[in-house]
Amino acid sequence: MIAEKLDADLAPLNTFGLPARAARLLRVTTAEDARAVIEEQGENRIALVLGGGSNLVLRGGKLGTVLKVEIAGREKIGETHDAIVVEAGAGENWHDFVRWTLKQGWLGLENLTLIPGTVGAAPVQNIGAYGLEVGERIESVHALDMTSGEARVFDAAACRFGYRDSIFKREPGRWLVTSVRFRLPRVWLPRKTYKDIAEELTAQGIIVPTPLQLSDVVAAIRQRKLPDPAKLGSAGSFFKNPVVAADRCAALLAEHPTMPHYPQPDGSEKLAAGWLIDRCGWRGRRLGPVGCYENQALVLVNYGGAIGADVMRLADHIKLDVRARFGVELEPEPVFV
Ligand code: EPU
């Protein structure tokens, strides 16, 4: 089904709650309808494809045609000796999908509990949390080429997953994800070494968690550290964690011995943007209607009535301060439209 609304308000459709309008908002519930819209648009390219709107900063103004993907469906496709293969429509709510797999006894997505957004958006930015990136669990991504409407299947290698990165993010506006197939392992090992998880398990007296327990632990940590998008607008982490060369990290550590740093396979070091921003004194600070969340400096929040320019102004201040104090460049994580 294709539902059309003219001059639509986009504020309720992005978790930051930023204002913007669409000349035409189309909601599609099947891949065929998405394809029909792409073909009908032709040269008048679709301005924005929306999922849950949870990784988006709208700068404001009026966009042309916005396509909201509401393709539903989740089912087991098959199984192999080592995995269960499950497919879900791009419009499914991510967290509901994760909990549903766990209730079926299919394991492996529990660390990604409570991430806002949709199934279709998950591979685009390769969502990750608490020691797991979704790309590790993806068998294939089914997408439409927005230039031709043609359907294409990307296996995991073709998705070119990286840290908060994929081919879909690197080629903005080119691919519309319609469904995702997951490979959920039959042999399950809890991923529980991430500091917050280990601490929470100890606090709860759990030594070997069940998958549902691990999911509950992740939910508890997230609820403590991250704002509930239903109550306070945000787009999750606003900056990526910066990766620097080993010698640069060593120089920073000489001056800031407690700085968190995570060695990467290629010898470089990933730093914690939240820590850098916090040390610049931004955690809990406001600038007009926006600010840095009090429990996690990496998350910029909208206290009400913010526009895209307010967010950009705060982001620029933070970037300048982190550059001046640590000589590190921060790169935003959400998509700007
Ligand atoms: N820290 C501070 N102050 C802060 C925030 C963090 O000192 O205000 C320190 C923490 O104490 C810790 C370190 O920085 O030592 C890292 O913090 P945390 O474990 O909270 O994780 P993060 O690196 O800030 C990343 C992801 C989150 C994800 C968590 C858990 C990115 C950009 N963010 O945050 O993802 O939930 O790890 O895995 O990689 C998102 O992408 O929207 C998101 C929330």
mmCIF file of C-alpha atoms and ligand atoms in Angstrom:
data_model
loop_
_atom_site.group_PDB
_atom_site.id
_atom_site.type_symbol
_atom_site.label_atom_id
_atom_site.label_comp_id
_atom_site.label_asym_id
_atom_site.label_seq_id
_atom_site.Cartn_x
_atom_site.Cartn_y
_atom_site.Cartn_z
ATOM 1 C CA MET A 1 0.000 0.000 0.000
ATOM 2 C CA ILE A 2 1.207 3.517 -0.779
ATOM 3 C CA ALA A 3 -0.166 6.241 1.503
ATOM 4 C CA GLU A 4 0.449 9.844 0.493
ATOM 5 C CA LYS A 5 0.448 13.031 2.535
ATOM 6 C CA LEU A 6 1.186 16.459 1.117
ATOM 7 C CA ASP A 7 3.100 19.130 3.060
ATOM 8 C CA ALA A 8 3.864 16.691 5.855
ATOM 9 C CA ASP A 9 5.438 17.578 9.208
ATOM 10 C CA LEU A 10 8.639 15.563 9.714
ATOM 11 C CA ALA A 11 9.238 16.523 13.362
ATOM 12 C CA PRO A 12 7.336 13.510 14.752
ATOM 13 C CA LEU A 13 9.227 11.229 12.354
ATOM 14 C CA ASN A 14 12.746 11.888 13.676
ATOM 15 C CA THR A 15 13.806 10.999 17.219
ATOM 16 C CA PHE A 16 15.668 14.324 17.610
ATOM 17 C CA GLY A 17 12.294 16.031 17.119
ATOM 18 C CA LEU A 18 13.777 18.580 14.691
ATOM 19 C CA PRO A 19 11.391 20.493 12.449
ATOM 20 C CA ALA A 20 11.262 20.141 8.652
ATOM 21 C CA ARG A 21 8.528 19.492 6.106
ATOM 22 C CA ALA A 22 8.123 17.217 3.125
ATOM 23 C CA ALA A 23 6.321 18.425 0.009
ATOM 24 C CA ARG A 24 5.152 14.820 -0.286
ATOM 25 C CA LEU A 25 5.455 12.013 2.257
ATOM 26 C CA LEU A 26 4.885 8.516 0.903
ATOM 27 C CA ARG A 27 4.597 5.488 3.174
ATOM 28 C CA VAL A 28 5.158 2.092 1.605
ATOM 29 C CA THR A 29 4.416 -1.296 3.134
ATOM 30 C CA THR A 30 5.889 -3.609 0.464
ATOM 31 C CA ALA A 31 9.080 -3.763 -1.607
ATOM 32 C CA GLU A 32 6.946 -3.657 -4.785
ATOM 33 C CA ASP A 33 5.383 -0.366 -3.693
ATOM 34 C CA ALA A 34 8.811 1.067 -2.860
ATOM 35 C CA ARG A 35 9.919 0.112 -6.331
ATOM 36 C CA ALA A 36 6.821 1.677 -7.896
ATOM 37 C CA VAL A 37 7.590 4.954 -6.086
ATOM 38 C CA ILE A 38 11.222 4.938 -7.257
ATOM 39 C CA GLU A 39 10.150 4.329 -10.855
ATOM 40 C CA GLU A 40 7.442 6.975 -10.716
ATOM 41 C CA GLN A 41 9.902 9.543 -9.334
ATOM 42 C CA GLY A 42 12.412 8.930 -12.129
ATOM 43 C CA GLU A 43 14.811 11.855 -12.388
ATOM 44 C CA ASN A 44 13.088 13.671 -9.489
ATOM 45 C CA ARG A 45 15.133 11.792 -6.965
ATOM 46 C CA ILE A 46 13.650 10.920 -3.592
ATOM 47 C CA ALA A 47 14.979 13.479 -1.104
ATOM 48 C CA LEU A 48 15.079 11.159 1.902
ATOM 49 C CA VAL A 49 14.330 7.568 2.844
ATOM 50 C CA LEU A 50 13.087 7.352 6.407
ATOM 51 C CA GLY A 51 13.095 4.380 8.742
ATOM 52 C CA GLY A 52 12.748 5.120 12.436
ATOM 53 C CA GLY A 53 14.422 8.524 11.970
ATOM 54 C CA SER A 54 16.764 7.765 14.856
ATOM 55 C CA ASN A 55 20.090 8.582 13.204
ATOM 56 C CA LEU A 56 19.085 11.753 11.499
ATOM 57 C CA VAL A 57 19.685 15.485 11.867
ATOM 58 C CA LEU A 58 17.199 17.536 9.844
ATOM 59 C CA ARG A 59 18.638 20.954 9.062
ATOM 60 C CA GLY A 60 15.128 22.265 8.411
ATOM 61 C CA GLY A 61 13.305 23.747 5.431
ATOM 62 C CA LYS A 62 11.160 21.859 2.948
ATOM 63 C CA LEU A 63 12.242 18.601 1.361
ATOM 64 C CA GLY A 64 10.732 17.193 -1.833
ATOM 65 C CA THR A 65 9.506 13.604 -1.753
ATOM 66 C CA VAL A 66 10.230 11.654 1.422
ATOM 67 C CA LEU A 67 9.708 7.913 1.438
ATOM 68 C CA LYS A 68 8.957 6.188 4.735
ATOM 69 C CA VAL A 69 9.639 2.463 4.665
ATOM 70 C CA GLU A 70 7.087 0.466 6.661
ATOM 71 C CA ILE A 71 7.717 -2.981 5.179
ATOM 72 C CA ALA A 72 6.729 -5.518 7.845
ATOM 73 C CA GLY A 73 7.301 -9.255 8.275
ATOM 74 C CA ARG A 74 9.616 -11.562 10.180
ATOM 75 C CA GLU A 75 10.096 -15.249 9.584
ATOM 76 C CA LYS A 76 12.521 -18.114 9.767
ATOM 77 C CA ILE A 77 13.860 -18.779 6.275
ATOM 78 C CA GLY A 78 15.860 -21.909 6.992
ATOM 79 C CA GLU A 79 18.669 -23.414 8.989
ATOM 80 C CA THR A 80 22.127 -24.789 8.490
ATOM 81 C CA HIS A 81 24.276 -26.986 10.728
ATOM 82 C CA ASP A 82 25.515 -23.929 12.596
ATOM 83 C CA ALA A 83 22.889 -21.218 12.186
ATOM 84 C CA ILE A 84 19.230 -20.226 11.998
ATOM 85 C CA VAL A 85 18.462 -17.872 9.110
ATOM 86 C CA VAL A 86 15.777 -15.291 9.857
ATOM 87 C CA GLU A 87 14.454 -12.549 7.591
ATOM 88 C CA ALA A 88 12.763 -9.310 8.644
ATOM 89 C CA GLY A 89 11.167 -6.461 6.710
ATOM 90 C CA ALA A 90 13.031 -3.150 6.753
ATOM 91 C CA GLY A 91 10.191 -1.378 8.560
ATOM 92 C CA GLU A 92 10.137 -3.700 11.583
ATOM 93 C CA ASN A 93 11.068 -2.039 14.864
ATOM 94 C CA TRP A 94 14.624 -3.140 15.717
ATOM 95 C CA HIS A 95 14.159 -3.759 19.429
ATOM 96 C CA ASP A 96 10.882 -5.674 18.971
ATOM 97 C CA PHE A 97 12.627 -7.830 16.375
ATOM 98 C CA VAL A 98 15.535 -8.576 18.733
ATOM 99 C CA ARG A 99 13.191 -9.551 21.575
ATOM 100 C CA TRP A 100 11.097 -11.691 19.209
ATOM 101 C CA THR A 101 14.180 -13.658 18.055
ATOM 102 C CA LEU A 102 15.194 -14.265 21.676
ATOM 103 C CA LYS A 103 11.703 -15.482 22.573
ATOM 104 C CA GLN A 104 11.868 -17.955 19.657
ATOM 105 C CA GLY A 105 15.104 -19.252 21.191
ATOM 106 C CA TRP A 106 17.246 -17.751 18.396
ATOM 107 C CA LEU A 107 20.280 -16.126 19.870
ATOM 108 C CA GLY A 108 22.972 -13.672 18.997
ATOM 109 C CA LEU A 109 21.359 -10.211 18.833
ATOM 110 C CA GLU A 110 20.928 -9.661 22.585
ATOM 111 C CA ASN A 111 23.767 -7.110 22.900
ATOM 112 C CA LEU A 112 21.866 -4.887 20.454
ATOM 113 C CA THR A 113 18.784 -4.662 22.684
ATOM 114 C CA LEU A 114 16.924 -1.342 22.848
ATOM 115 C CA ILE A 115 18.733 0.376 19.969
ATOM 116 C CA PRO A 116 16.196 2.803 18.486
ATOM 117 C CA GLY A 117 15.285 2.522 14.812
ATOM 118 C CA THR A 118 14.259 -0.074 12.285
ATOM 119 C CA VAL A 119 15.632 -3.343 10.899
ATOM 120 C CA GLY A 120 16.315 -1.643 7.558
ATOM 121 C CA ALA A 121 18.486 1.039 9.151
ATOM 122 C CA ALA A 122 20.555 -1.468 11.144
ATOM 123 C CA PRO A 123 22.932 -2.457 8.303
ATOM 124 C CA VAL A 124 23.167 1.087 6.925
ATOM 125 C CA GLN A 125 25.175 2.364 9.886
ATOM 126 C CA ASN A 126 26.153 -1.135 11.062
ATOM 127 C CA ILE A 127 24.654 -0.549 14.494
ATOM 128 C CA GLY A 128 26.855 -1.728 17.316
ATOM 129 C CA ALA A 129 26.864 -1.809 21.083
ATOM 130 C CA TYR A 130 28.398 -3.692 23.997
ATOM 131 C CA GLY A 131 30.860 -5.704 21.962
ATOM 132 C CA LEU A 132 28.737 -6.641 18.940
ATOM 133 C CA GLU A 133 28.153 -5.074 15.522
ATOM 134 C CA VAL A 134 25.115 -6.169 13.547
ATOM 135 C CA GLY A 135 27.249 -6.895 10.466
ATOM 136 C CA GLU A 136 28.595 -9.966 12.271
ATOM 137 C CA ARG A 137 25.083 -11.446 12.264
ATOM 138 C CA ILE A 138 23.978 -10.476 8.756
ATOM 139 C CA GLU A 139 23.661 -13.050 5.993
ATOM 140 C CA SER A 140 22.404 -10.646 3.330
ATOM 141 C CA VAL A 141 20.703 -7.322 2.732
ATOM 142 C CA HIS A 142 17.952 -6.974 0.133
ATOM 143 C CA ALA A 143 17.833 -3.507 -1.387
ATOM 144 C CA LEU A 144 16.483 -1.517 -4.317
ATOM 145 C CA ASP A 145 18.737 0.570 -6.503
ATOM 146 C CA MET A 146 17.242 4.051 -6.222
ATOM 147 C CA THR A 147 18.575 5.032 -9.630
ATOM 148 C CA SER A 148 16.827 2.214 -11.500
ATOM 149 C CA GLY A 149 14.409 0.499 -9.105
ATOM 150 C CA GLU A 150 16.247 -2.796 -9.633
ATOM 151 C CA ALA A 151 16.383 -5.274 -6.754
ATOM 152 C CA ARG A 152 19.785 -6.357 -5.505
ATOM 153 C CA VAL A 153 20.988 -8.774 -2.833
ATOM 154 C CA PHE A 154 24.206 -7.912 -0.955
ATOM 155 C CA ASP A 155 25.926 -10.720 0.890
ATOM 156 C CA ALA A 156 27.771 -9.717 4.074
ATOM 157 C CA ALA A 157 31.074 -9.122 2.254
ATOM 158 C CA ALA A 158 29.383 -6.916 -0.364
ATOM 159 C CA CYS A 159 27.914 -4.774 2.443
ATOM 160 C CA ARG A 160 31.524 -3.704 3.300
ATOM 161 C CA PHE A 161 30.741 -3.293 6.967
ATOM 162 C CA GLY A 162 33.024 -1.131 9.076
ATOM 163 C CA TYR A 163 32.674 0.763 12.336
ATOM 164 C CA ARG A 164 29.318 2.600 11.928
ATOM 165 C CA ASP A 165 29.810 2.190 8.203
ATOM 166 C CA SER A 166 28.641 0.179 5.173
ATOM 167 C CA ILE A 167 28.281 0.492 1.420
ATOM 168 C CA PHE A 168 24.762 1.818 2.034
ATOM 169 C CA LYS A 169 26.118 4.674 4.136
ATOM 170 C CA ARG A 170 29.022 5.341 1.782
ATOM 171 C CA GLU A 171 26.716 5.671 -1.211
ATOM 172 C CA PRO A 172 24.038 7.964 0.256
ATOM 173 C CA GLY A 173 20.775 8.046 -1.654
ATOM 174 C CA ARG A 174 21.700 5.045 -3.769
ATOM 175 C CA TRP A 175 20.183 2.072 -1.914
ATOM 176 C CA LEU A 176 16.850 1.481 -0.241
ATOM 177 C CA VAL A 177 16.926 -1.512 2.097
ATOM 178 C CA THR A 178 13.745 -3.610 1.864
ATOM 179 C CA SER A 179 14.630 -6.581 4.103
ATOM 180 C CA VAL A 180 17.534 -8.123 5.997
ATOM 181 C CA ARG A 181 18.502 -11.761 6.529
ATOM 182 C CA PHE A 182 20.276 -12.674 9.744
ATOM 183 C CA ARG A 183 22.446 -15.686 10.543
ATOM 184 C CA LEU A 184 21.909 -16.480 14.193
ATOM 185 C CA PRO A 185 24.412 -18.954 15.622
ATOM 186 C CA ARG A 186 23.237 -22.264 17.099
ATOM 187 C CA VAL A 187 26.197 -22.367 19.435
ATOM 188 C CA TRP A 188 25.899 -19.345 21.668
ATOM 189 C CA LEU A 189 28.595 -17.717 23.730
ATOM 190 C CA PRO A 190 27.524 -14.696 25.762
ATOM 191 C CA ARG A 191 29.468 -11.547 24.836
ATOM 192 C CA LYS A 192 29.971 -10.157 28.284
ATOM 193 C CA THR A 193 33.447 -8.705 28.417
ATOM 194 C CA TYR A 194 32.398 -5.084 27.703
ATOM 195 C CA LYS A 195 33.104 -3.224 30.959
ATOM 196 C CA ASP A 196 29.526 -2.057 31.616
ATOM 197 C CA ILE A 197 28.117 -5.542 31.006
ATOM 198 C CA ALA A 198 30.677 -7.274 33.205
ATOM 199 C CA GLU A 199 29.982 -4.794 36.015
ATOM 200 C CA GLU A 200 26.208 -5.085 35.748
ATOM 201 C CA LEU A 201 26.343 -8.910 35.733
ATOM 202 C CA THR A 202 28.536 -8.842 38.841
ATOM 203 C CA ALA A 203 26.167 -6.363 40.502
ATOM 204 C CA GLN A 204 23.235 -8.696 39.769
ATOM 205 C CA GLY A 205 25.191 -11.755 40.941
ATOM 206 C CA ILE A 206 24.920 -13.456 37.516
ATOM 207 C CA ILE A 207 27.886 -15.550 36.398
ATOM 208 C CA VAL A 208 26.575 -17.280 33.272
ATOM 209 C CA PRO A 209 23.689 -15.217 31.855
ATOM 210 C CA THR A 210 20.920 -16.627 29.689
ATOM 211 C CA PRO A 211 20.403 -14.707 26.426
ATOM 212 C CA LEU A 212 17.264 -13.031 27.818
ATOM 213 C CA GLN A 213 19.160 -12.051 30.973
ATOM 214 C CA LEU A 214 21.922 -10.543 28.854
ATOM 215 C CA SER A 215 19.313 -8.627 26.869
ATOM 216 C CA ASP A 216 17.797 -7.329 30.128
ATOM 217 C CA VAL A 217 21.231 -6.294 31.386
ATOM 218 C CA VAL A 218 21.909 -4.336 28.181
ATOM 219 C CA ALA A 219 18.477 -2.704 28.486
ATOM 220 C CA ALA A 220 19.209 -1.682 32.087
ATOM 221 C CA ILE A 221 22.576 -0.131 31.139
ATOM 222 C CA ARG A 222 21.100 1.738 28.189
ATOM 223 C CA GLN A 223 18.198 3.068 30.250
ATOM 224 C CA ARG A 224 20.649 4.389 32.791
ATOM 225 C CA LYS A 225 23.071 6.016 30.347
ATOM 226 C CA LEU A 226 21.053 7.025 27.307
ATOM 227 C CA PRO A 227 17.960 9.231 27.024
ATOM 228 C CA ASP A 228 14.627 7.619 26.151
ATOM 229 C CA PRO A 229 13.843 9.034 22.685
ATOM 230 C CA ALA A 230 10.150 9.120 23.661
ATOM 231 C CA LYS A 231 10.954 11.618 26.432
ATOM 232 C CA LEU A 232 14.019 13.538 25.265
ATOM 233 C CA GLY A 233 14.912 14.031 21.598
ATOM 234 C CA SER A 234 18.298 12.756 20.410
ATOM 235 C CA ALA A 235 19.968 10.779 17.647
ATOM 236 C CA GLY A 236 21.974 8.513 19.957
ATOM 237 C CA SER A 237 25.744 9.001 19.835
ATOM 238 C CA PHE A 238 26.342 12.233 17.967
ATOM 239 C CA PHE A 239 30.024 11.604 17.156
ATOM 240 C CA LYS A 240 31.915 8.493 16.153
ATOM 241 C CA ASN A 241 34.652 7.329 18.452
ATOM 242 C CA PRO A 242 37.801 8.711 16.767
ATOM 243 C CA VAL A 243 40.594 6.388 15.687
ATOM 244 C CA VAL A 244 44.161 7.703 16.038
ATOM 245 C CA ALA A 245 47.656 6.348 15.362
ATOM 246 C CA ALA A 246 49.355 4.450 18.208
ATOM 247 C CA ASP A 247 52.019 7.143 18.779
ATOM 248 C CA ARG A 248 49.382 9.878 18.940
ATOM 249 C CA CYS A 249 47.487 7.820 21.539
ATOM 250 C CA ALA A 250 50.680 7.262 23.537
ATOM 251 C CA ALA A 251 51.359 11.011 23.580
ATOM 252 C CA LEU A 252 47.814 11.693 24.825
ATOM 253 C CA LEU A 253 48.133 8.986 27.481
ATOM 254 C CA ALA A 254 51.335 10.559 28.781
ATOM 255 C CA GLU A 255 49.287 13.647 29.585
ATOM 256 C CA HIS A 256 45.979 11.930 30.437
ATOM 257 C CA PRO A 257 46.811 8.514 31.925
ATOM 258 C CA THR A 258 43.141 7.604 32.610
ATOM 259 C CA MET A 259 41.994 8.198 29.020
ATOM 260 C CA PRO A 260 40.029 5.156 27.706
ATOM 261 C CA HIS A 261 41.549 3.688 24.547
ATOM 262 C CA TYR A 262 40.821 0.513 22.609
ATOM 263 C CA PRO A 263 43.558 -1.072 20.451
ATOM 264 C CA GLN A 264 42.398 -1.872 16.906
ATOM 265 C CA PRO A 265 43.478 -4.866 14.810
ATOM 266 C CA ASP A 266 45.635 -2.611 12.566
ATOM 267 C CA GLY A 267 47.592 -1.188 15.512
ATOM 268 C CA SER A 268 45.692 2.096 15.699
ATOM 269 C CA GLU A 269 43.712 3.101 18.800
ATOM 270 C CA LYS A 270 40.052 4.023 19.142
ATOM 271 C CA LEU A 271 39.373 6.762 21.697
ATOM 272 C CA ALA A 272 36.125 7.417 23.585
ATOM 273 C CA ALA A 273 34.579 10.597 22.160
ATOM 274 C CA GLY A 274 32.276 10.736 25.208
ATOM 275 C CA TRP A 275 35.273 10.890 27.536
ATOM 276 C CA LEU A 276 37.007 13.619 25.481
ATOM 277 C CA ILE A 277 33.806 15.729 25.422
ATOM 278 C CA ASP A 278 33.213 15.115 29.119
ATOM 279 C CA ARG A 279 36.760 16.275 29.953
ATOM 280 C CA CYS A 280 36.090 19.492 28.052
ATOM 281 C CA GLY A 281 33.313 20.109 30.562
ATOM 282 C CA TRP A 282 30.399 19.602 28.197
ATOM 283 C CA ARG A 283 28.521 16.771 29.929
ATOM 284 C CA GLY A 284 25.234 18.114 31.244
ATOM 285 C CA ARG A 285 25.851 21.567 29.703
ATOM 286 C CA ARG A 286 23.236 23.357 27.618
ATOM 287 C CA LEU A 287 23.488 25.760 24.712
ATOM 288 C CA GLY A 288 20.042 27.227 24.042
ATOM 289 C CA PRO A 289 17.451 24.493 23.560
ATOM 290 C CA VAL A 290 20.072 21.743 23.086
ATOM 291 C CA GLY A 291 22.758 20.223 25.258
ATOM 292 C CA CYS A 292 25.011 17.316 26.112
ATOM 293 C CA TYR A 293 23.156 14.570 27.957
ATOM 294 C CA GLU A 294 24.005 14.437 31.660
ATOM 295 C CA ASN A 295 24.772 10.694 31.759
ATOM 296 C CA GLN A 296 26.602 10.349 28.434
ATOM 297 C CA ALA A 297 28.338 13.347 26.870
ATOM 298 C CA LEU A 298 28.371 11.710 23.439
ATOM 299 C CA VAL A 299 24.618 12.172 23.115
ATOM 300 C CA LEU A 300 23.284 15.600 22.148
ATOM 301 C CA VAL A 301 19.702 16.188 23.245
ATOM 302 C CA ASN A 302 16.838 18.502 22.334
ATOM 303 C CA TYR A 303 15.259 19.960 25.464
ATOM 304 C CA GLY A 304 12.368 21.210 23.343
ATOM 305 C CA GLY A 305 11.910 23.529 20.403
ATOM 306 C CA ALA A 306 15.375 23.059 18.871
ATOM 307 C CA ILE A 307 16.026 23.477 15.157
ATOM 308 C CA GLY A 308 18.801 21.874 13.131
ATOM 309 C CA ALA A 309 20.965 25.019 13.415
ATOM 310 C CA ASP A 310 20.954 24.759 17.240
ATOM 311 C CA VAL A 311 22.322 21.234 17.013
ATOM 312 C CA MET A 312 24.970 22.250 14.477
ATOM 313 C CA ARG A 313 26.074 25.174 16.668
ATOM 314 C CA LEU A 314 26.511 22.942 19.715
ATOM 315 C CA ALA A 315 28.310 20.297 17.653
ATOM 316 C CA ASP A 316 30.726 22.953 16.308
ATOM 317 C CA HIS A 317 31.506 24.230 19.818
ATOM 318 C CA ILE A 318 32.234 20.707 21.029
ATOM 319 C CA LYS A 319 34.406 19.908 18.015
ATOM 320 C CA LEU A 320 36.448 23.079 18.510
ATOM 321 C CA ASP A 321 36.965 22.394 22.216
ATOM 322 C CA VAL A 322 38.025 18.775 21.693
ATOM 323 C CA ARG A 323 40.404 19.836 18.916
ATOM 324 C CA ALA A 324 41.920 22.592 21.060
ATOM 325 C CA ARG A 325 42.334 20.422 24.162
ATOM 326 C CA PHE A 326 43.290 17.053 22.664
ATOM 327 C CA GLY A 327 44.141 17.744 19.011
ATOM 328 C CA VAL A 328 41.559 15.126 18.011
ATOM 329 C CA GLU A 329 39.005 15.600 15.226
ATOM 330 C CA LEU A 330 35.456 14.431 15.942
ATOM 331 C CA GLU A 331 33.287 13.230 13.089
ATOM 332 C CA PRO A 332 29.487 13.221 13.417
ATOM 333 C CA GLU A 333 27.718 9.881 13.318
ATOM 334 C CA PRO A 334 24.154 10.692 12.151
ATOM 335 C CA VAL A 335 23.099 11.540 8.621
ATOM 336 C CA PHE A 336 22.497 15.256 7.925
ATOM 337 C CA VAL A 337 19.684 16.210 5.562
HETATM 338 N N1 EPU B 1 32.764 8.325 29.143
HETATM 339 C C1 EPU B 1 32.963 9.395 29.972
HETATM 340 N N2 EPU B 1 32.014 10.392 29.972
HETATM 341 C C2 EPU B 1 30.915 10.365 29.194
HETATM 342 C C3 EPU B 1 30.724 9.273 28.325
HETATM 343 C C4 EPU B 1 31.668 8.251 28.319
HETATM 344 O O1 EPU B 1 33.951 9.473 30.687
HETATM 345 O O2 EPU B 1 30.131 11.305 29.247
HETATM 346 C C5 EPU B 1 33.743 7.207 29.150
HETATM 347 C C6 EPU B 1 33.149 5.966 29.811
HETATM 348 O O3 EPU B 1 33.315 5.980 31.197
HETATM 349 C C7 EPU B 1 33.936 4.858 29.154
HETATM 350 C C8 EPU B 1 34.176 5.399 27.754
HETATM 351 O O4 EPU B 1 34.031 6.813 27.819
HETATM 352 O O5 EPU B 1 35.170 4.691 29.774
HETATM 353 C C9 EPU B 1 33.232 4.800 26.725
HETATM 354 O O6 EPU B 1 31.867 5.054 27.088
HETATM 355 P P1 EPU B 1 30.685 4.019 26.783
HETATM 356 O O7 EPU B 1 31.052 2.661 27.242
HETATM 357 O O8 EPU B 1 29.421 4.600 27.311
HETATM 358 O O9 EPU B 1 30.621 3.909 25.218
HETATM 359 P P2 EPU B 1 30.830 4.965 24.037
HETATM 360 O O10 EPU B 1 32.118 4.661 23.373
HETATM 361 O O11 EPU B 1 30.645 6.332 24.573
HETATM 362 C C10 EPU B 1 29.747 3.482 22.222
HETATM 363 C C11 EPU B 1 28.732 3.625 21.134
HETATM 364 C C12 EPU B 1 27.327 3.552 21.695
HETATM 365 C C13 EPU B 1 27.167 2.218 22.405
HETATM 366 C C14 EPU B 1 28.232 2.099 23.497
HETATM 367 C C15 EPU B 1 28.227 0.745 24.128
HETATM 368 C C16 EPU B 1 29.756 4.972 19.402
HETATM 369 C C17 EPU B 1 29.793 6.286 18.704
HETATM 370 N N3 EPU B 1 28.906 4.879 20.425
HETATM 371 O O12 EPU B 1 29.621 4.618 23.082
HETATM 372 O O13 EPU B 1 26.442 3.587 20.595
HETATM 373 O O14 EPU B 1 25.884 2.080 22.963
HETATM 374 O O15 EPU B 1 29.547 2.276 22.921
HETATM 375 O O16 EPU B 1 28.747 -0.195 23.241
HETATM 376 O O17 EPU B 1 30.445 4.049 19.005
HETATM 377 C C18 EPU B 1 25.084 4.987 19.206
HETATM 378 O O18 EPU B 1 25.800 4.661 18.268
HETATM 379 O O19 EPU B 1 24.111 5.767 19.058
HETATM 380 C C19 EPU B 1 25.398 4.489 20.540
HETATM 381 C C20 EPU B 1 24.726 4.891 21.623
#
